C-alpha cells in the first residue's frame, strides 16, 4: 500500500480492535507455552506426575478446542513459534519453585482469557472460551496448593 | 439490568450459604470459607455498583433466615462442602451464561473477572473436600 493511501485511511481503521481469530491465536499461543512448560516439568520430575499430566493434557484439550474454533472462523493460521521461556530453567530445580513459576503463567493465562472472552464479537464462542478461562482459574488453585500458598487470594 | 440483578441475587444467596456453613466447618476449611465469603461480598459490591451507576436501584436482598429455609440441613463438614461445591458450580454456570448474554462489553468484562474468581472458589472447595482442583478441561459449572 502506498504511503498516500495509508494516510487516507480513517483513524478508526488504523486503531482497529483485534479480530476474534487474532484474539484466539493469542490464547492458542499461551496454551502452547503452558503445554510445553508442563512437558518440561514432567521430564525433569519438577511436578507430581499425576498433576502434571492432568494439567498438560487439559492444556492440550484447550489447544484442540481453540484450533477447532479458529478453523470454523476460516483458518487456524500457522502456529506461532515458541521461544524459550525466561526463568523456566531455575524453576525446574524443585517442585515448589516450578509450582510458583507455573502459577504466574496460569494467572497470566486466566487474565488473558478474562479480557479476550468478553470481547469476542461472535457471542456463541464466548461461553466455550469462558469455560477454558474457568479451567485455567482452577489450575491456579491446584498450583497454589502445591506451592503452599493460600488457596484463595482476597484483594484487600 | 435483569441479568446483573440475577447475578447479584445469587451472590447474596451464596454469602448466606457460607454463613450457614460456618458452624460445621473447622480449621483450613473454616479459614478458606471465610476468605471466599469476603470475595463474594466484594462481588456483590461490584454488581451493586454496576447496577446503580446506570441510575437503577439494586434489588434488596432477603433476610438471612429466608435464605436459610431454602438450604439443606448441614450436619458435617462434608455436607457443607458438598453444598458449597454445588453452589459454586451454579455460580460458574451463571457467569458463563452472562458472558454469552450480557449485551454491554463493560458488563461482560467485569463479570468475567468475577466468574474467574468463582472458578477459583469452586476449585478451592474441591481441594478442601479432598478432590482434584481441576477435574475437567472445560469448566462449565452446573445448572
Coordinates of C-alpha atoms in Angstrom, one line a residue:
Chain A
X1 CA 0.0 0.0 0.0
X2 CA 1.4 3.4 -1.0
X3 CA 2.1 5.8 1.8
X4 CA -0.5 8.2 0.5
X5 CA -3.2 5.5 0.6
X6 CA -2.3 4.7 4.2
X7 CA -2.6 8.3 5.2
X8 CA -6.0 8.4 3.6
X9 CA -7.4 5.6 5.9
X10 CA -9.7 6.9 8.6
X11 CA -8.2 6.8 12.1
X12 CA -10.7 4.2 13.2
X13 CA -9.4 1.7 10.6
X14 CA -5.8 2.2 12.0
X15 CA -6.9 1.6 15.6
X16 CA -8.9 -1.5 14.8
X17 CA -9.8 -3.9 17.5
X18 CA -8.3 -7.4 17.1
X19 CA -10.5 -9.8 15.2
X20 CA -11.9 -12.9 17.0
X21 CA -9.3 -15.0 15.2
X22 CA -6.5 -12.8 16.4
X23 CA -7.7 -13.0 20.0
X24 CA -7.9 -16.7 19.8
X25 CA -4.5 -17.0 18.2
X26 CA -3.0 -15.2 21.2
X27 CA -4.8 -17.6 23.6
X28 CA -3.6 -20.5 21.5
X29 CA 0.0 -19.3 21.9
X30 CA -0.4 -19.0 25.7
X31 CA -1.8 -22.6 25.8
X32 CA 1.1 -23.8 23.7
X33 CA 3.5 -22.2 26.2
X34 CA 1.8 -23.9 29.1
X35 CA 1.7 -27.2 27.4
X36 CA 5.5 -27.1 26.8
X37 CA 6.2 -25.9 30.3
X38 CA 4.3 -28.8 31.9
X39 CA 6.0 -31.2 29.5
X40 CA 9.4 -29.9 30.6
X41 CA 8.4 -30.2 34.3
X42 CA 7.3 -33.8 33.8
X43 CA 10.6 -34.7 32.0
X44 CA 12.6 -33.1 34.9
X45 CA 10.3 -34.5 37.7
X46 CA 9.6 -30.9 38.8
X47 CA 5.9 -31.7 39.2
X48 CA 3.9 -34.6 40.6
X49 CA 3.4 -36.8 37.6
X50 CA -0.4 -37.2 38.0
X51 CA -0.9 -33.5 38.5
X52 CA 1.5 -32.6 35.7
X53 CA -0.2 -34.9 33.2
X54 CA -3.6 -33.7 34.1
X55 CA -2.7 -30.0 33.7
X56 CA -0.7 -30.7 30.4
X57 CA -3.5 -32.8 29.0
X58 CA -6.1 -30.2 29.8
X59 CA -3.9 -27.6 28.0
X60 CA -3.8 -29.9 25.0
X61 CA -7.6 -30.1 25.1
X62 CA -7.8 -26.3 25.1
X63 CA -5.4 -26.1 22.1
X64 CA -7.6 -28.6 20.2
X65 CA -10.7 -26.6 21.0
X66 CA -9.2 -23.3 20.1
X67 CA -7.8 -24.7 16.8
X68 CA -11.3 -26.1 16.0
X69 CA -12.9 -22.7 16.6
X70 CA -10.2 -21.0 14.6
X71 CA -10.8 -23.4 11.7
X72 CA -14.5 -22.7 11.9
X73 CA -13.7 -19.0 11.7
X74 CA -11.9 -19.5 8.5
X75 CA -8.5 -20.9 9.1
X76 CA -6.3 -21.7 12.0
X77 CA -3.3 -19.9 10.6
X78 CA 0.3 -21.0 11.2
X79 CA 1.1 -22.0 14.8
X80 CA 3.3 -19.4 16.5
X81 CA 6.9 -20.3 17.1
X82 CA 7.6 -21.0 20.8
X83 CA 10.6 -19.3 22.3
X84 CA 12.5 -20.4 25.4
X85 CA 10.8 -19.0 28.5
X86 CA 13.0 -16.9 30.8
X87 CA 13.1 -18.4 34.3
X88 CA 12.0 -21.9 33.3
X89 CA 15.4 -23.4 33.9
X90 CA 15.8 -22.4 37.5
X91 CA 12.1 -23.2 38.1
X92 CA 12.7 -26.8 37.2
X93 CA 15.0 -27.4 40.1
X94 CA 12.3 -28.1 42.7
X95 CA 8.6 -28.8 42.7
X96 CA 7.8 -25.8 44.8
X97 CA 9.8 -23.5 42.5
X98 CA 8.1 -24.9 39.5
X99 CA 4.6 -24.5 41.1
X100 CA 5.3 -20.8 41.7
X101 CA 6.6 -20.3 38.2
X102 CA 3.6 -22.1 36.6
X103 CA 1.3 -20.3 38.9
X104 CA 2.4 -17.0 37.4
X105 CA 1.8 -18.3 33.8
X106 CA -1.6 -19.7 34.8
X107 CA -2.6 -16.3 36.3
X108 CA -1.5 -14.6 33.2
X109 CA -3.5 -17.0 31.0
X110 CA -6.6 -16.6 33.2
X111 CA -6.3 -12.8 32.9
X112 CA -5.8 -13.1 29.1
X113 CA -9.0 -15.2 28.8
X114 CA -10.9 -12.7 31.1
X115 CA -10.0 -9.9 28.7
X116 CA -10.5 -11.9 25.4
X117 CA -13.6 -13.9 26.0
X118 CA -15.9 -11.0 26.8
X119 CA -14.6 -9.1 23.8
X120 CA -15.3 -11.8 21.2
X121 CA -17.7 -10.4 18.7
X122 CA -19.2 -13.8 18.0
X123 CA -21.4 -14.4 21.0
X124 CA -21.7 -18.2 20.5
X125 CA -18.0 -18.7 21.2
X126 CA -17.8 -16.6 24.3
X127 CA -19.1 -19.3 26.6
X128 CA -16.9 -22.2 25.4
X129 CA -13.9 -19.9 25.6
X130 CA -15.0 -18.8 29.0
X131 CA -15.2 -22.4 30.1
X132 CA -11.4 -22.6 29.3
X133 CA -10.9 -19.5 31.4
X134 CA -12.6 -21.2 34.3
X135 CA -10.4 -24.2 33.9
X136 CA -7.2 -22.1 34.0
X137 CA -8.5 -20.4 37.2
X138 CA -8.8 -23.9 38.7
X139 CA -5.2 -24.6 37.6
X140 CA -4.2 -21.6 39.7
X141 CA -5.7 -23.2 42.8
X142 CA -4.1 -26.6 42.0
X143 CA -0.6 -24.8 41.8
X144 CA -1.2 -22.7 44.9
X145 CA -1.8 -25.9 46.9
X146 CA 1.5 -27.3 45.7
X147 CA 3.3 -24.1 46.4
X148 CA 1.9 -23.8 49.9
X149 CA 0.2 -20.5 49.1
X150 CA -3.3 -19.8 50.4
X151 CA -5.9 -21.2 48.0
X152 CA -7.9 -18.0 47.8
X153 CA -6.4 -14.6 47.3
X154 CA -8.5 -11.9 48.8
X155 CA -7.8 -8.4 47.5
X156 CA -7.9 -6.0 50.4
Chain B
X1 CA -30.2 -4.8 34.4
X2 CA -32.0 -8.1 34.6
X3 CA -29.0 -10.4 34.3
X4 CA -26.9 -8.3 36.7
X5 CA -29.7 -8.3 39.2
X6 CA -30.0 -12.0 38.9
X7 CA -26.2 -12.4 39.5
X8 CA -26.5 -10.1 42.5
X9 CA -29.3 -12.2 43.9
X10 CA -27.1 -15.3 43.5
X11 CA -24.2 -13.7 45.2
X12 CA -26.3 -12.8 48.2
X13 CA -27.6 -16.3 48.5
X14 CA -24.1 -17.7 48.3
X15 CA -22.9 -15.3 51.0
X16 CA -25.8 -16.5 53.2
X17 CA -24.8 -20.1 52.4
X18 CA -21.2 -19.6 53.6
X19 CA -22.5 -18.0 56.8
X20 CA -24.8 -21.0 57.3
X21 CA -21.9 -23.4 56.7
X22 CA -19.6 -21.8 59.3
X23 CA -20.8 -23.8 62.4
X24 CA -19.8 -27.1 60.8
X25 CA -16.5 -26.1 59.3
X26 CA -13.2 -26.5 61.0
X27 CA -9.6 -25.5 60.6
X28 CA -8.5 -24.8 57.0
X29 CA -12.0 -25.2 55.6
X30 CA -13.3 -22.6 58.0
X31 CA -10.5 -20.2 57.1
X32 CA -10.9 -20.6 53.4
X33 CA -14.7 -20.3 53.6
X34 CA -14.2 -17.0 55.4
X35 CA -12.0 -15.7 52.6
X36 CA -14.4 -16.9 49.9
X37 CA -17.2 -15.1 51.8
X38 CA -15.2 -11.9 51.7
X39 CA -14.7 -12.3 48.0
X40 CA -18.4 -12.9 47.5
X41 CA -19.2 -9.7 49.4
X42 CA -16.8 -7.8 47.1
X43 CA -18.5 -9.4 44.0
X44 CA -21.9 -8.2 45.4
X45 CA -20.5 -4.7 45.9
X46 CA -19.2 -4.6 42.3
X47 CA -22.5 -5.8 40.9
X48 CA -24.4 -3.2 43.0
X49 CA -22.1 -0.6 41.7
X50 CA -22.6 -1.6 38.1
X51 CA -26.4 -1.5 38.5
X52 CA -26.6 1.8 40.4
X53 CA -24.1 3.5 38.0
X54 CA -27.0 3.2 35.5
X55 CA -29.4 5.0 37.8
X56 CA -31.2 1.8 38.8
X57 CA -31.6 0.8 42.4
X58 CA -30.1 -2.6 43.1
X59 CA -32.7 -5.1 44.3
X60 CA -32.6 -5.6 48.0
X61 CA -31.6 -8.9 49.5
X62 CA -33.6 -11.4 51.5
X63 CA -33.3 -11.9 55.3
X64 CA -30.7 -14.5 56.4
X65 CA -33.5 -16.7 57.8
X66 CA -35.3 -16.6 54.5
X67 CA -32.2 -17.9 52.7
X68 CA -31.6 -20.5 55.4
X69 CA -35.0 -22.0 55.0
X70 CA -34.1 -22.9 51.4
X71 CA -30.8 -24.5 52.3
X72 CA -30.3 -28.2 53.2
X73 CA -29.5 -29.2 56.8
X74 CA -25.7 -29.2 57.2
X75 CA -24.6 -31.7 59.9
X76 CA -21.0 -32.4 59.0
X77 CA -18.2 -30.6 57.2
X78 CA -18.5 -33.0 54.3
X79 CA -22.2 -32.0 54.0
X80 CA -21.2 -28.3 53.9
X81 CA -18.5 -28.7 51.3
X82 CA -20.8 -30.7 49.1
X83 CA -23.4 -28.0 49.4
X84 CA -20.9 -25.2 48.7
X85 CA -19.4 -27.0 45.8
X86 CA -22.9 -27.4 44.3
X87 CA -23.5 -23.6 44.7
X88 CA -20.1 -22.7 43.2
X89 CA -20.9 -24.9 40.2
X90 CA -24.0 -22.9 39.7
X91 CA -22.2 -19.7 40.1
X92 CA -19.7 -20.7 37.4
X93 CA -22.5 -21.6 35.0
X94 CA -24.3 -18.3 35.8
X95 CA -21.2 -16.2 34.9
X96 CA -20.6 -18.2 31.7
X97 CA -24.2 -17.5 30.7
X98 CA -23.7 -13.8 31.4
X99 CA -20.6 -13.8 29.2
X100 CA -22.7 -15.0 26.3
X101 CA -25.8 -12.9 27.0
X102 CA -24.9 -9.5 28.5
X103 CA -25.1 -7.0 25.7
X104 CA -22.6 -4.5 27.1
X105 CA -18.9 -5.2 26.7
X106 CA -18.1 -3.4 30.0
X107 CA -20.5 -5.6 31.9
X108 CA -19.1 -8.7 30.3
X109 CA -15.5 -7.7 31.2
X110 CA -16.4 -7.0 34.9
X111 CA -18.5 -10.2 35.2
X112 CA -15.8 -12.3 33.5
X113 CA -13.3 -11.2 36.2
X114 CA -15.8 -12.3 38.9
X115 CA -16.5 -15.5 37.1
X116 CA -12.8 -16.4 37.1
X117 CA -12.8 -15.9 40.9
X118 CA -15.9 -18.1 41.2
X119 CA -13.9 -20.8 39.4
X120 CA -11.0 -20.5 41.9
X121 CA -13.6 -20.7 44.7
X122 CA -15.1 -23.9 43.2
X123 CA -11.6 -25.4 42.9
X124 CA -10.7 -24.4 46.5
X125 CA -13.9 -26.1 47.8
X126 CA -13.0 -29.2 45.8
X127 CA -9.5 -29.2 47.3
X128 CA -10.9 -28.8 50.8
X129 CA -13.2 -31.8 50.1
X130 CA -10.1 -33.9 49.1
X131 CA -10.9 -33.7 45.4
X132 CA -8.7 -32.6 42.5
X133 CA -8.9 -28.8 41.9
X134 CA -9.4 -29.2 38.1
X135 CA -11.1 -32.4 37.1
X136 CA -12.4 -31.1 33.8
X137 CA -10.7 -29.4 30.8
X138 CA -13.8 -27.3 30.2
X139 CA -15.3 -25.9 33.5
X140 CA -18.9 -25.4 32.5
X141 CA -20.4 -25.5 36.0
X142 CA -23.9 -26.9 36.5
X143 CA -27.5 -25.6 36.3

